[in-house]
Tab-separated table of C-alpha atoms and ligand atoms in Angstrom:
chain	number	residue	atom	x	y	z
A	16	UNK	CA	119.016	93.911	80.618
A	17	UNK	CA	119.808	91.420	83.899
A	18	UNK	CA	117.009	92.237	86.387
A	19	UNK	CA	117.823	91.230	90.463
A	20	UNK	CA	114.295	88.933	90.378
A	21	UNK	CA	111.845	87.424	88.387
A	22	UNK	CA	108.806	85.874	90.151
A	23	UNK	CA	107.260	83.904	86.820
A	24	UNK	CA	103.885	82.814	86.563
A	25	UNK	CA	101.328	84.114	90.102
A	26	UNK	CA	98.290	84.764	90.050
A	27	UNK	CA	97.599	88.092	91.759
A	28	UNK	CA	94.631	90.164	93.324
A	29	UNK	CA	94.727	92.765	90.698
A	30	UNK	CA	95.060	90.526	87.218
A	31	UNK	CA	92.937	88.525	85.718
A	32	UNK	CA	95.387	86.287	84.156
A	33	UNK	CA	99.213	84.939	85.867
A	34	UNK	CA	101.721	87.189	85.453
A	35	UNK	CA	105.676	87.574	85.561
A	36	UNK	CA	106.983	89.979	87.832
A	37	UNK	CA	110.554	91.485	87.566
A	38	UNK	CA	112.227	93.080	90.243
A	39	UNK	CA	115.485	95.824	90.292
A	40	UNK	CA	117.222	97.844	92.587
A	41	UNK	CA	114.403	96.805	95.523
A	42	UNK	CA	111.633	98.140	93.169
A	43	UNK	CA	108.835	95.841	90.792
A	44	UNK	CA	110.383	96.795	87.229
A	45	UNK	CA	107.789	95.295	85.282
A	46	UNK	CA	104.863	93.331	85.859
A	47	UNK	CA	103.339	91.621	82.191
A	48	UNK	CA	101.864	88.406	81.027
A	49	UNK	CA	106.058	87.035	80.135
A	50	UNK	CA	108.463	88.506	81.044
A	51	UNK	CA	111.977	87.183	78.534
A	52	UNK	CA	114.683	89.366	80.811
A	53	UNK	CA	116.961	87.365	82.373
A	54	UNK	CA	117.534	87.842	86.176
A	55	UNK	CA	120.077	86.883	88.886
A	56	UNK	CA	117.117	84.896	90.759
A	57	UNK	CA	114.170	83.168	89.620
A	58	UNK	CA	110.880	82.018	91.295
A	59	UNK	CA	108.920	79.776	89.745
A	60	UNK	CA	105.526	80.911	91.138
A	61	UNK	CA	103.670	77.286	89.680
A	62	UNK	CA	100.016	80.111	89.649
A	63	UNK	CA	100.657	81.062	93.064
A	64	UNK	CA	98.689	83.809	94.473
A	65	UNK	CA	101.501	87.157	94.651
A	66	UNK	CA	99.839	90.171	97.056
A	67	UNK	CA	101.721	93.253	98.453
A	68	UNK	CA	102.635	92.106	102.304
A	69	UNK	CA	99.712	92.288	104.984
A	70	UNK	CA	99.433	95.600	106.792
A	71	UNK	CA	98.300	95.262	110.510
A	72	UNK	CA	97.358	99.212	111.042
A	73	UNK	CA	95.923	98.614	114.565
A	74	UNK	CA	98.385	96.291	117.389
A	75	UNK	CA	100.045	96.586	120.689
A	76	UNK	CA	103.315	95.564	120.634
A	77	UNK	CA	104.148	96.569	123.916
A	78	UNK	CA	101.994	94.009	125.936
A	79	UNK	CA	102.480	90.966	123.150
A	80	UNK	CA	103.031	87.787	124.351
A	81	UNK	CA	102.486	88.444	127.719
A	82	UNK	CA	100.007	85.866	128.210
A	83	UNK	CA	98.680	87.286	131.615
A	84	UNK	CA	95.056	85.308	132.175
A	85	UNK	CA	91.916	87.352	131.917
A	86	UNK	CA	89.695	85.244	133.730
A	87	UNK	CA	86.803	87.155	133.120
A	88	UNK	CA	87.383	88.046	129.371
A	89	UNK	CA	86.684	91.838	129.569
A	90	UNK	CA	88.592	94.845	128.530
A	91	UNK	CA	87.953	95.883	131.933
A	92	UNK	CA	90.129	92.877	133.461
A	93	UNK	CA	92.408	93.510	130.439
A	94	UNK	CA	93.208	97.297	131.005
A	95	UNK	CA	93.653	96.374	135.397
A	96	UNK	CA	95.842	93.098	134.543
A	97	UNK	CA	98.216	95.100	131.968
A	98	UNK	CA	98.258	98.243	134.510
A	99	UNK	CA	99.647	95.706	137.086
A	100	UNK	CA	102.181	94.061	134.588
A	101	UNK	CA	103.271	97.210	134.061
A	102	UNK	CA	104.079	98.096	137.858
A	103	UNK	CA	105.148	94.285	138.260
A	104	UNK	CA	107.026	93.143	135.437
A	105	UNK	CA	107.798	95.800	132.573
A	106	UNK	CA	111.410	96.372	131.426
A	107	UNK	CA	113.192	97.787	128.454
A	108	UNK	CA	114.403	94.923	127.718
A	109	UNK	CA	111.115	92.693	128.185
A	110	UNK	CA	108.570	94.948	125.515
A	111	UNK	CA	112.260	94.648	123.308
A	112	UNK	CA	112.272	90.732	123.608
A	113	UNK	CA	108.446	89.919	123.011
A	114	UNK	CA	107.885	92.614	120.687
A	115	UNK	CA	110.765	91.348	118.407
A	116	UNK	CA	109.755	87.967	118.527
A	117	UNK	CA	106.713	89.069	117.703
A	118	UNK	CA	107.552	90.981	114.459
A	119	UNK	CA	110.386	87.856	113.624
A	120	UNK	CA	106.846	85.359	113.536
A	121	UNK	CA	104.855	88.174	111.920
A	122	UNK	CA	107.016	88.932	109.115
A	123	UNK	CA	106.978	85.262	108.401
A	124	UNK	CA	103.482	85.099	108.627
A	125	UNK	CA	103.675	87.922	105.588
A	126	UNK	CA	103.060	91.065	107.951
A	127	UNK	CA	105.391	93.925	106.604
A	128	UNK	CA	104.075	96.850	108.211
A	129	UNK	CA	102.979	97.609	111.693
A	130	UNK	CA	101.222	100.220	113.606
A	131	UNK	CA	101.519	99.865	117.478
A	132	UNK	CA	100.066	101.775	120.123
A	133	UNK	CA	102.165	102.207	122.487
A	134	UNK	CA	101.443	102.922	126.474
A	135	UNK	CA	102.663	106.253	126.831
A	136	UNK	CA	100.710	106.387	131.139
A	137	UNK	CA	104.193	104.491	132.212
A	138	UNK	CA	106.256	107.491	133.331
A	139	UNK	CA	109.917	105.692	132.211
A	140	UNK	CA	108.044	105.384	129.068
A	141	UNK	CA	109.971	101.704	128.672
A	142	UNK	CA	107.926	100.620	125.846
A	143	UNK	CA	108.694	103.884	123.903
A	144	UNK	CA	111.792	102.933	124.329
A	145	UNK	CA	112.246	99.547	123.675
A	146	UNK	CA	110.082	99.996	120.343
A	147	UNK	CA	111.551	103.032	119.365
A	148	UNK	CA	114.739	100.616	119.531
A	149	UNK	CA	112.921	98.047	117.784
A	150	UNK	CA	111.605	100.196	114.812
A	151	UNK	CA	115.372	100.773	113.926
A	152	UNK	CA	116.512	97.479	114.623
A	153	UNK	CA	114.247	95.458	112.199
A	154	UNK	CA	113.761	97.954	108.956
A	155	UNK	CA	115.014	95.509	106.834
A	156	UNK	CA	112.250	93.396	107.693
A	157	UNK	CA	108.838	95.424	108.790
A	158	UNK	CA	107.576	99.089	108.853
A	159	UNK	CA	106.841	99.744	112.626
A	160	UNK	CA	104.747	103.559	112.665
A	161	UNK	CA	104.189	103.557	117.039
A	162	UNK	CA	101.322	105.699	117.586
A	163	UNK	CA	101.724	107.490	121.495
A	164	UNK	CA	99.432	105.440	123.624
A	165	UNK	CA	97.381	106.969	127.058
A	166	UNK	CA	95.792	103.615	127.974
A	167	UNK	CA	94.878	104.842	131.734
A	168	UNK	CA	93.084	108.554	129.996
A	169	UNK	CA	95.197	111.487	128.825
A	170	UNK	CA	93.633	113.365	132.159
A	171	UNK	CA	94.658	110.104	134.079
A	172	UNK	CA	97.596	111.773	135.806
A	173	UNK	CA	98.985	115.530	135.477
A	174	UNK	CA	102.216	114.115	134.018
A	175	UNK	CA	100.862	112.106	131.010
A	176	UNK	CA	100.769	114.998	128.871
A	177	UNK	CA	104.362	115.719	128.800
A	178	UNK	CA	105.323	111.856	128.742
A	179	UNK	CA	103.040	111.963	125.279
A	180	UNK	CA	105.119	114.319	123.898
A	181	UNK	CA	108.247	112.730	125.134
A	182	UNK	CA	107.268	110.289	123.027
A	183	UNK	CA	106.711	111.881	120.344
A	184	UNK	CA	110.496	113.831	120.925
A	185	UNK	CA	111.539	110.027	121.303
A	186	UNK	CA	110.621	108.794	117.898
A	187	UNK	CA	106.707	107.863	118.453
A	188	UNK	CA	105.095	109.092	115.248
A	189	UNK	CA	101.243	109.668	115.571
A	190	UNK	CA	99.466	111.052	118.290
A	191	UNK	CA	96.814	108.325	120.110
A	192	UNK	CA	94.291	108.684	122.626
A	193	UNK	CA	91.535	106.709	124.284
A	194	UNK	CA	88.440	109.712	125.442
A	195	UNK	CA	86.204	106.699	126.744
A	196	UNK	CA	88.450	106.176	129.135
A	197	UNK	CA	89.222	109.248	130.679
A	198	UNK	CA	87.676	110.063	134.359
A	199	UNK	CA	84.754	111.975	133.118
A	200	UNK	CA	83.298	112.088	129.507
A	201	UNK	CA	83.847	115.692	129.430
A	202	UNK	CA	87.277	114.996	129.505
A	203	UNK	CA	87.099	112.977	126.716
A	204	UNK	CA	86.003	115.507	124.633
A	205	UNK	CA	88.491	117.977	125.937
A	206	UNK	CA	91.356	115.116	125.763
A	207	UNK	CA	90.345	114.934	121.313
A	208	UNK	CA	90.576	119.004	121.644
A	209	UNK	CA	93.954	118.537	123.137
A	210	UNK	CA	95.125	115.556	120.980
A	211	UNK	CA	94.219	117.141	117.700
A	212	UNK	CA	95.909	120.604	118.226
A	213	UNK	CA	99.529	118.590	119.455
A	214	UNK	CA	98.908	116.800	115.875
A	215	UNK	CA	98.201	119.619	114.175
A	216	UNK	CA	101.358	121.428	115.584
A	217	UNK	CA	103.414	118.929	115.182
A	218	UNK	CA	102.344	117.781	111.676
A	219	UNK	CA	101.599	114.309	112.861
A	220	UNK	CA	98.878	111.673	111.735
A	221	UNK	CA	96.115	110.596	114.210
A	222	UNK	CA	94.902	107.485	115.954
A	223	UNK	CA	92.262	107.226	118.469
A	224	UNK	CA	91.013	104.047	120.244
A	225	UNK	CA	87.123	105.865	120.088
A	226	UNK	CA	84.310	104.446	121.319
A	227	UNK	CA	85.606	101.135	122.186
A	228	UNK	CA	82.444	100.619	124.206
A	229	UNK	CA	78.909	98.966	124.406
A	230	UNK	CA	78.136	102.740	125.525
A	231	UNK	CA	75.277	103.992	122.596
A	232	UNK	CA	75.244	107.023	124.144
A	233	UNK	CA	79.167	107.951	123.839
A	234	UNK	CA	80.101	110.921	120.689
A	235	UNK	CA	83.310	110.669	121.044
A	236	UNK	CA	83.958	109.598	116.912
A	237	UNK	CA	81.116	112.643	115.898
A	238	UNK	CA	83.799	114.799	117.910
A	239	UNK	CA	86.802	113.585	116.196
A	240	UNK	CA	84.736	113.917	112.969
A	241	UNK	CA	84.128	117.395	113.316
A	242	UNK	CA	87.101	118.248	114.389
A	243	UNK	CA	89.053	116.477	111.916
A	244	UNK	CA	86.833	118.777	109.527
A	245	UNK	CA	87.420	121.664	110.974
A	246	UNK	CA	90.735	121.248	111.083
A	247	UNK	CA	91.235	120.110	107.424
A	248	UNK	CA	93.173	116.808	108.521
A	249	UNK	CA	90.810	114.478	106.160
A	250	UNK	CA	92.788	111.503	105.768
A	251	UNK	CA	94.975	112.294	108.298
A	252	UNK	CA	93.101	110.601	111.510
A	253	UNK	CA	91.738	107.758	112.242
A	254	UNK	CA	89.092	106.553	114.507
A	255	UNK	CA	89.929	102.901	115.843
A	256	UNK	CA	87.588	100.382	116.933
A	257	UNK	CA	84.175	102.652	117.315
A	258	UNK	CA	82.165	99.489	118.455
A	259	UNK	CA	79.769	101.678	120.364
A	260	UNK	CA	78.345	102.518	116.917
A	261	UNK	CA	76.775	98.778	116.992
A	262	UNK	CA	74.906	99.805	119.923
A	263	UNK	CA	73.781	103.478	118.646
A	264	UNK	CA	70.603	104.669	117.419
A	265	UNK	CA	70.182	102.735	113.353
A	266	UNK	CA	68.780	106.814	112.447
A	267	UNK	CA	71.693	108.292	114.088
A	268	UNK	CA	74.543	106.318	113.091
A	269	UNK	CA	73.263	106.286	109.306
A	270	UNK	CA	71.907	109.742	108.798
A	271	UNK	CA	74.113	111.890	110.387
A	272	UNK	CA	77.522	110.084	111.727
A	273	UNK	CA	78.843	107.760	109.084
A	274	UNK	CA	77.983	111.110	106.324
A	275	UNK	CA	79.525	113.329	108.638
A	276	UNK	CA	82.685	110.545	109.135
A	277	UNK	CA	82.449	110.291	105.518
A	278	UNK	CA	82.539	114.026	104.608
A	279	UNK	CA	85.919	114.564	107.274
A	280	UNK	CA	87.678	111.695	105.364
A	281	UNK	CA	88.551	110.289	108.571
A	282	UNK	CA	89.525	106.324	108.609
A	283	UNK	CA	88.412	103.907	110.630
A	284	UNK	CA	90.033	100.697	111.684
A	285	UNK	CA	88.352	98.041	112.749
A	286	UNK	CA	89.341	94.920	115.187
A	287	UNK	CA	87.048	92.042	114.768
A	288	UNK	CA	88.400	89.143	116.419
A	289	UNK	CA	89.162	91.840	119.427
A	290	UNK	CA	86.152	93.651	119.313
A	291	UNK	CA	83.603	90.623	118.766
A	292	UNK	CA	85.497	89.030	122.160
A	293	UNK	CA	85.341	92.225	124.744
A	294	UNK	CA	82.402	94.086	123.549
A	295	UNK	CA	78.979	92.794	124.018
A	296	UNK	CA	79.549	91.143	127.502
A	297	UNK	CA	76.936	92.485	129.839
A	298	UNK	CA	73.746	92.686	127.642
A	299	UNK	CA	71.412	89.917	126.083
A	300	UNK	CA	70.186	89.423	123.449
A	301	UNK	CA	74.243	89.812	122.210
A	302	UNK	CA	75.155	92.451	119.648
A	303	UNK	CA	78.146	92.132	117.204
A	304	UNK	CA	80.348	94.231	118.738
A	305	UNK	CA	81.815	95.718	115.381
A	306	UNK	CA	82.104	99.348	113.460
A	307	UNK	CA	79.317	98.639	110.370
A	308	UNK	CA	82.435	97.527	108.038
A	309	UNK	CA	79.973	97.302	104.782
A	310	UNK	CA	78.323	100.589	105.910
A	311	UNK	CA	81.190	102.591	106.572
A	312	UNK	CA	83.142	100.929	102.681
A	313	UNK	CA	79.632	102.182	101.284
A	314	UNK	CA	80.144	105.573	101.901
A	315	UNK	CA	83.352	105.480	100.699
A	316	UNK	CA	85.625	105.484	104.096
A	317	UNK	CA	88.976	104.200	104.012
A	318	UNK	CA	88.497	101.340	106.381
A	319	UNK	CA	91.165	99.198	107.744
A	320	UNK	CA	91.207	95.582	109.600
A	321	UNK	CA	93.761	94.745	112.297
A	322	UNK	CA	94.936	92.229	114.368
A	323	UNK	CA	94.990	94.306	118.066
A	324	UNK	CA	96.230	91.885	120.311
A	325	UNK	CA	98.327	88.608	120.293
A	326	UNK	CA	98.332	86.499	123.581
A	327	UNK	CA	98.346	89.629	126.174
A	328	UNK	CA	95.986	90.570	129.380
A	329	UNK	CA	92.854	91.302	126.170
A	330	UNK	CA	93.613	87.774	124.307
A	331	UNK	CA	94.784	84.592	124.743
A	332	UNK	CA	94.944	83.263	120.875
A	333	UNK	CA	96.133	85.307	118.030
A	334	UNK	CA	98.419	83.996	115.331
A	335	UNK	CA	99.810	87.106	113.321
A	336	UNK	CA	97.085	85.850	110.654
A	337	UNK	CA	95.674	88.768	108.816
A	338	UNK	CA	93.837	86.420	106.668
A	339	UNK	CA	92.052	85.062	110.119
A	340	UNK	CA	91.182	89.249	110.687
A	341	UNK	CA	89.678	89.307	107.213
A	342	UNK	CA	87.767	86.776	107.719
A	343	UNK	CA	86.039	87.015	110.836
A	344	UNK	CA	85.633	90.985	109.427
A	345	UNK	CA	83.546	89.155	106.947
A	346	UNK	CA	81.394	86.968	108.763
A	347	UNK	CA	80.899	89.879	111.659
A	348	UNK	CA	80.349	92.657	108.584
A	349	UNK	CA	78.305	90.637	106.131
A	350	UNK	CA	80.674	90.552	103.864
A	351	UNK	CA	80.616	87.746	101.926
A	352	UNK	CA	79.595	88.807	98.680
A	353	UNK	CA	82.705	87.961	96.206
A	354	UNK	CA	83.377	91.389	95.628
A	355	UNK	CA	83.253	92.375	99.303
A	356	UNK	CA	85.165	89.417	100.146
A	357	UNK	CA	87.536	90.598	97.603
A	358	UNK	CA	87.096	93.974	99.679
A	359	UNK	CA	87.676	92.532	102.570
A	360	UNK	CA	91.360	91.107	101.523
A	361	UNK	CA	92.073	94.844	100.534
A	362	UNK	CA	91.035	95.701	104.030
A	363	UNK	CA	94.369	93.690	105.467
A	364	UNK	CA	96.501	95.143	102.301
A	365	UNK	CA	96.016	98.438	100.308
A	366	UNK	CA	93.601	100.075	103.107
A	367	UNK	CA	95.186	99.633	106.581
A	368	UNK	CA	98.582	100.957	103.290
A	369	UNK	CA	96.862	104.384	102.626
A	370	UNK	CA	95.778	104.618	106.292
A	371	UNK	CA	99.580	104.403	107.262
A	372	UNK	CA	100.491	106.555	104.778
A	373	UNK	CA	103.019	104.078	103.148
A	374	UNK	CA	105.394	104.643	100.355
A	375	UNK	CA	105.054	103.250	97.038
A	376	UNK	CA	103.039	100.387	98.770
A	377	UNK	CA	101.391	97.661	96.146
A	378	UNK	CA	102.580	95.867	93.253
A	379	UNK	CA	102.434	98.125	90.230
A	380	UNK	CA	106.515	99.205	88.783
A	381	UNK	CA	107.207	101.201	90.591
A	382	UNK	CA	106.248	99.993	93.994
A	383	UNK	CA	109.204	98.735	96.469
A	384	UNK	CA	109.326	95.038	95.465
A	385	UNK	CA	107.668	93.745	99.319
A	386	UNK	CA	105.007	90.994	98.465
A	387	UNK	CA	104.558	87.821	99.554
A	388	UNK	CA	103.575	84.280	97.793
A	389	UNK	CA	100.675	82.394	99.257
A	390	UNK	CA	99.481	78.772	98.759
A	391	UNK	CA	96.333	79.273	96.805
A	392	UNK	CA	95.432	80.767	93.010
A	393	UNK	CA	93.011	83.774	94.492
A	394	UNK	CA	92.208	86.250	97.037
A	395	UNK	CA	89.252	84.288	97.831
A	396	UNK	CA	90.802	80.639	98.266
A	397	UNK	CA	93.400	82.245	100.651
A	398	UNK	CA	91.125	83.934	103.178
A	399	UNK	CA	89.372	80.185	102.994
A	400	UNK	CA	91.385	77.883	103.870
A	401	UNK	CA	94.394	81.040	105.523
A	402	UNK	CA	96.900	80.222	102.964
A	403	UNK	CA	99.887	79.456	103.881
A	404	UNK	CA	102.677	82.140	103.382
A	405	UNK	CA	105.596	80.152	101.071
A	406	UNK	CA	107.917	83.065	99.971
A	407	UNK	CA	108.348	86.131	101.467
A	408	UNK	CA	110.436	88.971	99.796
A	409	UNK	CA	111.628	92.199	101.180
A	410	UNK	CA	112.932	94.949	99.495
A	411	UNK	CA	113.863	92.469	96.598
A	412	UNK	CA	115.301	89.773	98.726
A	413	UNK	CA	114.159	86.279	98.789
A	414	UNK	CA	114.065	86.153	102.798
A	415	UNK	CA	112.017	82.685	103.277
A	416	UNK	CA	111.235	80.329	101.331
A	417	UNK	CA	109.421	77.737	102.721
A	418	UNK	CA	108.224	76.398	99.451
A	419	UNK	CA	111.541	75.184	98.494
A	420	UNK	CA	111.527	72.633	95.533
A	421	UNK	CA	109.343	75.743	93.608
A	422	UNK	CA	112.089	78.014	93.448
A	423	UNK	CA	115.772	77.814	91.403
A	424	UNK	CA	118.508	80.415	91.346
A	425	UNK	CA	119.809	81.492	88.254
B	5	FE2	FE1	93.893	98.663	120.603
């Protein structure tokens, strides 16, 4: 039987030995140690590391690219300088523009799947729009989930409510929220009340920026725990960035929140190169202004690492590198144990996957045939030295190739 693609001879992060994969009708056929079907394409892989595509479960496309200075460096100056770009500059067309650029340089970079907040406080809602646009537009490339975005507080305004679930009539599919920020912390917990129940009615996933503060007194992530318990949506919701947990009490945090986080099955992503830059600022001696990564794997949470931001009003540098997020997850998380470096690979790939809720993600037959071939023989050479992304295939296709005398068509 003709198959569309054989990739002969990778290394991959789930055999111990190089493999073939064949590839039909967008799916992996058939992954064994030789392969003898012939196929309309070929890649010679030459022990090339395959991996399903990178998963960044945690951005904003929205404010990407930007590049508005923070002079300061704080989330503070971040969250004022993107509420006056929004006022200033924001158009349909502009979140369209930078966001698809964006995605074009991301999916080369072997991102195939996105989740982006976006700022649902803007009462046009352009960015819902323009990536609502964009999510169509660029299928054939990457997975955009847009989670509905209150950056200013869901109790900012009276009319953010309804623009949330415009967004969600729109096309947004998971229901966000940021209690830390909301005008009093009450309201935070009554904004996760609020949140939860539209998710629950509408049958929608979950994603929280939570405790995105140097605050160790803020519960916001016990009260999406328990609520995510009581309301039986274990797996379902996901608390994002939680950096206030660095800054908690050590008894707290390990006796009672991470079992109780644990026992919800909620997930948690984490940001490191984001949340190692804006948290921490106004106290000394510094604290690494990170979830406990190796804590919260321990206990067996489905934990996720993500990129954030890319050159907007929170960071100047960002590269689309998920192997860059892994590994300053492992430096930040202690991490650097083989097999949690190993870990921490899966924390960019299958993770952030089951966090998204993605179909037929990985690389097993099966799977949709999405991976991606990287210049070095294992999981742990690549996040050393951020290896660089030579093929990329989509749905089956051979999109880039930048490793050209390697491959041969058939
Ligand atoms: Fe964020």
């Amino acid at each position: 039987m003709m198959v569309d693609l054989l990739v002969r001879n990778v290394h991959t992060p789930y055999h111990s030995d190089p493999v073939d994969i064949a590839v039909n009708n967008t799916r992996v056929e058939q992954v064994a140690s030789r392969i003898e079907t012939p196929a309309r394409r070929t890649v010679e892989g030459q022990r090339r590391l395959a991996i399903p595509p990178f998963v960044d479960a945690h951005f904003h496309l929205d404010s990407v690219l930007t590049r508005v200075p923070n002079l300061s460096g704080t989330l503070r100056e971040g969250i004022d300088n993107w509420a006056r770009y929004k006022q200033d500059n924001l158009s349909v067309e502009d979140v369209y523009d930078r966001a698809r650029r964006y995605c074009e340089h991301a999916f080369a970079m072997g991102i195939q799947a996105i989740r982006s907040h976006v700022d649902v406080c803007d009462p046009q809602l352009r960015g819902a729009e323009a990536l609502t646009r964009l999510k169509r537009d660029i299928a054939d490339r990457i997975d955009i989930q847009l989670v509905a975005f209150p950056q200013d507080g869901f109790f900012s305004a009276p009319q953010v409510r309804q623009q949330l679930l415009k967004a969600l009539d729109m096309g947004v599919d998971v229901v966000g929220g940021i209690p830390h920020n909301e005008p009093m912390y009450q309201q935070g917990t009554e904004s996760l009340h609020e949140l939860m129940q539209i998710a629950a009615e509408r049958g929608l996933l979950v994603d929280i920026h939570c405790d995105e503060s140097d605050d160790p007194n803020s519960r916001h992530v016990e009260t999406l725990a328990a609520l995510t318990a009581r309301s039986g949506m274990g797996g379902r919701v996901t608390a994002s960035h939680i950096t206030a947990t660095a800054v908690m009490d050590a008894y707290y945090v390990s006796r009672k929140l991470i079992p109780m986080m644990a026992g919800a099955g909620i997930n948690v992503i984490c940001n490191p190169l984001i949340n190692i830059h804006l948290g921490g600022h106004f106290s000394y001696p510094k604290h690494r202004a990170m979830a406990p990564i190796r804590e919260l794997l321990a206990a067996g949470l489905t934990v996720g690492c993500a990129q954030d931001c890319n050159e907007d009003p929170w960071y100047p540098l960002g590269n689309a590198d998920m192997l860059e997020v892994a590994r300053m997850g492992a430096h930040i998380g202690h991490m650097m144990g083989l097999d949690a470096l190993r870990t921490m690979f899966d924390t960019v790939t299958t993770l952030p996957a089951t966090i998204m809720q993605l179909p037929d993600y990985g690389l097993e037959p099966g799977c949709r045939a999405n991976l991606v071939l990287v210049g070095a023989e294992s999981v742990i050479d690549a996040l050393r030295i951020s290896a660089p992304r030579e093929v990329v295939i989509r749905h089956g296709h051979v999109v880039i190739e930048s490793g050209a005398p390697r491959t041969d068509s058939a």
